[in-house]
Structure formats: C-alpha cells, structure tokens
GROMACS .gro file of N, CA and C in nm:
model
  183
    1MET      N    1   0.085  -0.116   0.000
    1MET     CA    2   0.000   0.000   0.000
    1MET      C    3   0.089   0.122   0.000
    2SER      N    4   0.050   0.221  -0.072
    2SER     CA    5   0.127   0.344  -0.085
    2SER      C    6   0.037   0.462  -0.052
    3SER      N    7   0.088   0.558   0.023
    3SER     CA    8   0.007   0.674   0.060
    3SER      C    9   0.020   0.782  -0.047
    4PRO      N   10  -0.066   0.885  -0.041
    4PRO     CA   11  -0.057   0.994  -0.140
    4PRO      C   12   0.078   1.065  -0.138
    5THR      N   13   0.150   1.060  -0.026
    5THR     CA   14   0.280   1.126  -0.018
    5THR      C   15   0.394   1.036  -0.067
    6GLY      N   16   0.362   0.918  -0.115
    6GLY     CA   17   0.463   0.828  -0.168
    6GLY      C   18   0.524   0.734  -0.066
    7GLU      N   19   0.475   0.735   0.058
    7GLU     CA   20   0.525   0.644   0.159
    7GLU      C   21   0.474   0.504   0.130
    8VAL      N   22   0.559   0.404   0.148
    8VAL     CA   23   0.522   0.266   0.119
    8VAL      C   24   0.508   0.189   0.249
    9TYR      N   25   0.394   0.123   0.266
    9TYR     CA   26   0.367   0.037   0.381
    9TYR      C   27   0.357  -0.105   0.326
   10ARG      N   28   0.429  -0.198   0.386
   10ARG     CA   29   0.431  -0.334   0.334
   10ARG      C   30   0.398  -0.432   0.445
   11ILE      N   31   0.303  -0.520   0.417
   11ILE     CA   32   0.270  -0.628   0.509
   11ILE      C   33   0.280  -0.759   0.433
   12ASP      N   34   0.362  -0.848   0.484
   12ASP     CA   35   0.382  -0.980   0.424
   12ASP      C   36   0.329  -1.087   0.518
   13TRP      N   37   0.273  -1.190   0.461
   13TRP     CA   38   0.230  -1.307   0.537
   13TRP      C   39   0.346  -1.405   0.537
   14LEU      N   40   0.379  -1.458   0.653
   14LEU     CA   41   0.487  -1.556   0.662
   14LEU      C   42   0.428  -1.695   0.638
   15PRO      N   43   0.455  -1.754   0.522
   15PRO     CA   44   0.395  -1.884   0.486
   15PRO      C   45   0.415  -1.990   0.594
   16GLY      N   46   0.312  -2.068   0.615
   16GLY     CA   47   0.317  -2.175   0.713
   16GLY      C   48   0.286  -2.127   0.854
   17THR      N   49   0.254  -1.999   0.870
   17THR     CA   50   0.223  -1.943   1.002
   17THR      C   51   0.098  -1.857   0.991
   18ASP      N   52   0.054  -1.805   1.104
   18ASP     CA   53  -0.054  -1.707   1.108
   18ASP      C   54   0.003  -1.568   1.131
   19ILE      N   55   0.131  -1.550   1.105
   19ILE     CA   56   0.199  -1.426   1.139
   19ILE      C   57   0.210  -1.333   1.017
   20LEU      N   58   0.178  -1.206   1.042
   20LEU     CA   59   0.196  -1.100   0.943
   20LEU      C   60   0.319  -1.021   0.984
   21HIS      N   61   0.400  -0.982   0.886
   21HIS     CA   62   0.520  -0.903   0.914
   21HIS      C   63   0.510  -0.773   0.836
   22GLY      N   64   0.508  -0.661   0.908
   22GLY     CA   65   0.493  -0.531   0.844
   22GLY      C   66   0.621  -0.451   0.848
   23THR      N   67   0.642  -0.374   0.740
   23THR     CA   68   0.755  -0.283   0.731
   23THR      C   69   0.701  -0.145   0.697
   24CYS      N   70   0.726  -0.049   0.783
   24CYS     CA   71   0.679   0.088   0.763
   24CYS      C   72   0.773   0.161   0.667
   25HIS      N   73   0.727   0.272   0.613
   25HIS     CA   74   0.811   0.353   0.525
   25HIS      C   75   0.934   0.406   0.596
   26CYS      N   76   0.931   0.412   0.730
   26CYS     CA   77   1.046   0.463   0.806
   26CYS      C   78   1.150   0.354   0.833
   27GLY      N   79   1.116   0.229   0.801
   27GLY     CA   80   1.211   0.120   0.822
   27GLY      C   81   1.182   0.033   0.943
   28ARG      N   82   1.094   0.078   1.034
   28ARG     CA   83   1.059  -0.004   1.150
   28ARG      C   84   0.983  -0.126   1.105
   29GLU      N   85   0.999  -0.235   1.177
   29GLU     CA   86   0.931  -0.361   1.146
   29GLU      C   87   0.850  -0.407   1.266
   30HIS      N   88   0.744  -0.483   1.239
   30HIS     CA   89   0.655  -0.529   1.345
   30HIS      C   90   0.587  -0.657   1.296
   31SER      N   91   0.565  -0.752   1.386
   31SER     CA   92   0.495  -0.876   1.352
   31SER      C   93   0.373  -0.892   1.441
   32SER      N   94   0.267  -0.950   1.386
   32SER     CA   95   0.144  -0.972   1.460
   32SER      C   96   0.061  -1.078   1.391
   33GLN      N   97  -0.024  -1.146   1.468
   33GLN     CA   98  -0.119  -1.240   1.409
   33GLN      C   99  -0.250  -1.171   1.374
   34ASP      N  100  -0.271  -1.051   1.427
   34ASP     CA  101  -0.396  -0.978   1.409
   34ASP      C  102  -0.380  -0.871   1.300
   35PRO      N  103  -0.450  -0.885   1.187
   35PRO     CA  104  -0.435  -0.786   1.079
   35PRO      C  105  -0.480  -0.646   1.120
   36ILE      N  106  -0.580  -0.636   1.205
   36ILE     CA  107  -0.626  -0.503   1.248
   36ILE      C  108  -0.519  -0.435   1.333
   37GLU      N  109  -0.462  -0.510   1.426
   37GLU     CA  110  -0.355  -0.456   1.510
   37GLU      C  111  -0.237  -0.414   1.423
   38MET      N  112  -0.206  -0.494   1.321
   38MET     CA  113  -0.094  -0.462   1.231
   38MET      C  114  -0.118  -0.328   1.161
   39TRP      N  115  -0.236  -0.309   1.103
   39TRP     CA  116  -0.265  -0.184   1.033
   39TRP      C  117  -0.272  -0.066   1.129
   40GLU      N  118  -0.324  -0.086   1.250
   40GLU     CA  119  -0.325   0.023   1.348
   40GLU      C  120  -0.184   0.066   1.382
   41TRP      N  121  -0.094  -0.031   1.401
   41TRP     CA  122   0.046   0.001   1.428
   41TRP      C  123   0.106   0.076   1.309
   42MET      N  124   0.082   0.023   1.191
   42MET     CA  125   0.140   0.081   1.070
   42MET      C  126   0.094   0.225   1.049
   43LEU      N  127  -0.035   0.249   1.064
   43LEU     CA  128  -0.091   0.381   1.033
   43LEU      C  129  -0.081   0.481   1.147
   44SER      N  130  -0.035   0.436   1.266
   44SER     CA  131  -0.022   0.527   1.379
   44SER      C  132   0.108   0.607   1.373
   45HIS      N  133   0.190   0.581   1.274
   45HIS     CA  134   0.317   0.651   1.259
   45HIS      C  135   0.293   0.801   1.251
   46PRO      N  136   0.361   0.887   1.321
   46PRO     CA  137   0.476   0.857   1.406
   46PRO      C  138   0.443   0.832   1.552
   47GLN      N  139   0.316   0.842   1.595
   47GLN     CA  140   0.286   0.819   1.737
   47GLN      C  141   0.311   0.674   1.779
   48GLY      N  142   0.292   0.580   1.690
   48GLY     CA  143   0.306   0.439   1.725
   48GLY      C  144   0.449   0.390   1.729
   49HIS      N  145   0.536   0.460   1.659
   49HIS     CA  146   0.676   0.420   1.655
   49HIS      C  147   0.758   0.532   1.593
   50GLN      N  148   0.887   0.527   1.614
   50GLN     CA  149   0.978   0.626   1.560
   50GLN      C  150   1.060   0.564   1.448
   51PRO      N  151   1.117   0.646   1.360
   51PRO     CA  152   1.206   0.590   1.257
   51PRO      C  153   1.315   0.505   1.319
   52GLN      N  154   1.359   0.404   1.249
   52GLN     CA  155   1.454   0.307   1.300
   52GLN      C  156   1.582   0.373   1.352
   53ALA      N  157   1.629   0.478   1.289
   53ALA     CA  158   1.753   0.544   1.332
   53ALA      C  159   1.738   0.606   1.470
   54ASP      N  160   1.616   0.639   1.513
   54ASP     CA  161   1.594   0.702   1.643
   54ASP      C  162   1.584   0.601   1.757
   55GLN      N  163   1.582   0.472   1.728
   55GLN     CA  164   1.566   0.370   1.830
   55GLN      C  165   1.702   0.328   1.884
   56PRO      N  166   1.712   0.306   2.016
   56PRO     CA  167   1.837   0.256   2.071
   56PRO      C  168   1.867   0.115   2.020
   57GLN      N  169   1.993   0.080   2.016
   57GLN     CA  170   2.033  -0.054   1.971
   57GLN      C  171   1.971  -0.160   2.060
   58GLY      N  172   1.923  -0.267   2.000
   58GLY     CA  173   1.870  -0.379   2.075
   58GLY      C  174   1.725  -0.368   2.110
   59SER      N  175   1.656  -0.259   2.076
   59SER     CA  176   1.515  -0.250   2.109
   59SER      C  177   1.435  -0.327   2.007
   60SER      N  178   1.323  -0.384   2.049
   60SER     CA  179   1.241  -0.461   1.958
   60SER      C  180   1.118  -0.382   1.921
   61SER      N  181   1.053  -0.420   1.809
   61SER     CA  182   0.933  -0.351   1.765
   61SER      C  183   0.810  -0.412   1.822
   0.00000   0.00000   0.00000
C-alpha cells in the first residue's frame, strides 16, 4: 500500500504461520497475528513508533 505522499507500507504473510510481518516507510518492522492490530500500528506513525535510526540498539518492535 502506498500513501498519497509516496510512503510505502508493506505487510507480508509468513507462509506456514498465522503471522503477518509489516515494514513501515520509516524502516521499523513489526509482527502480529492480528491484521487489524498490524494496520493500526502501521498507520499510527509517528505516534506508534519512531524511525529506526531514532531507536536505541537492541530495542524490539
């Protein structure tokens, strides 16, 4: 999915699982079994997460 500003949001299904893996236009990644929770996380940017460069080393999404 692409927004009007050209930002790309990507959600992939991991075959053989019920897990969705999302990648935001800022580079942050997140996994979830719930598609609604995944899209809420994805579209809450920047309140839901910060660009990957702003995160301390070792933090998880």
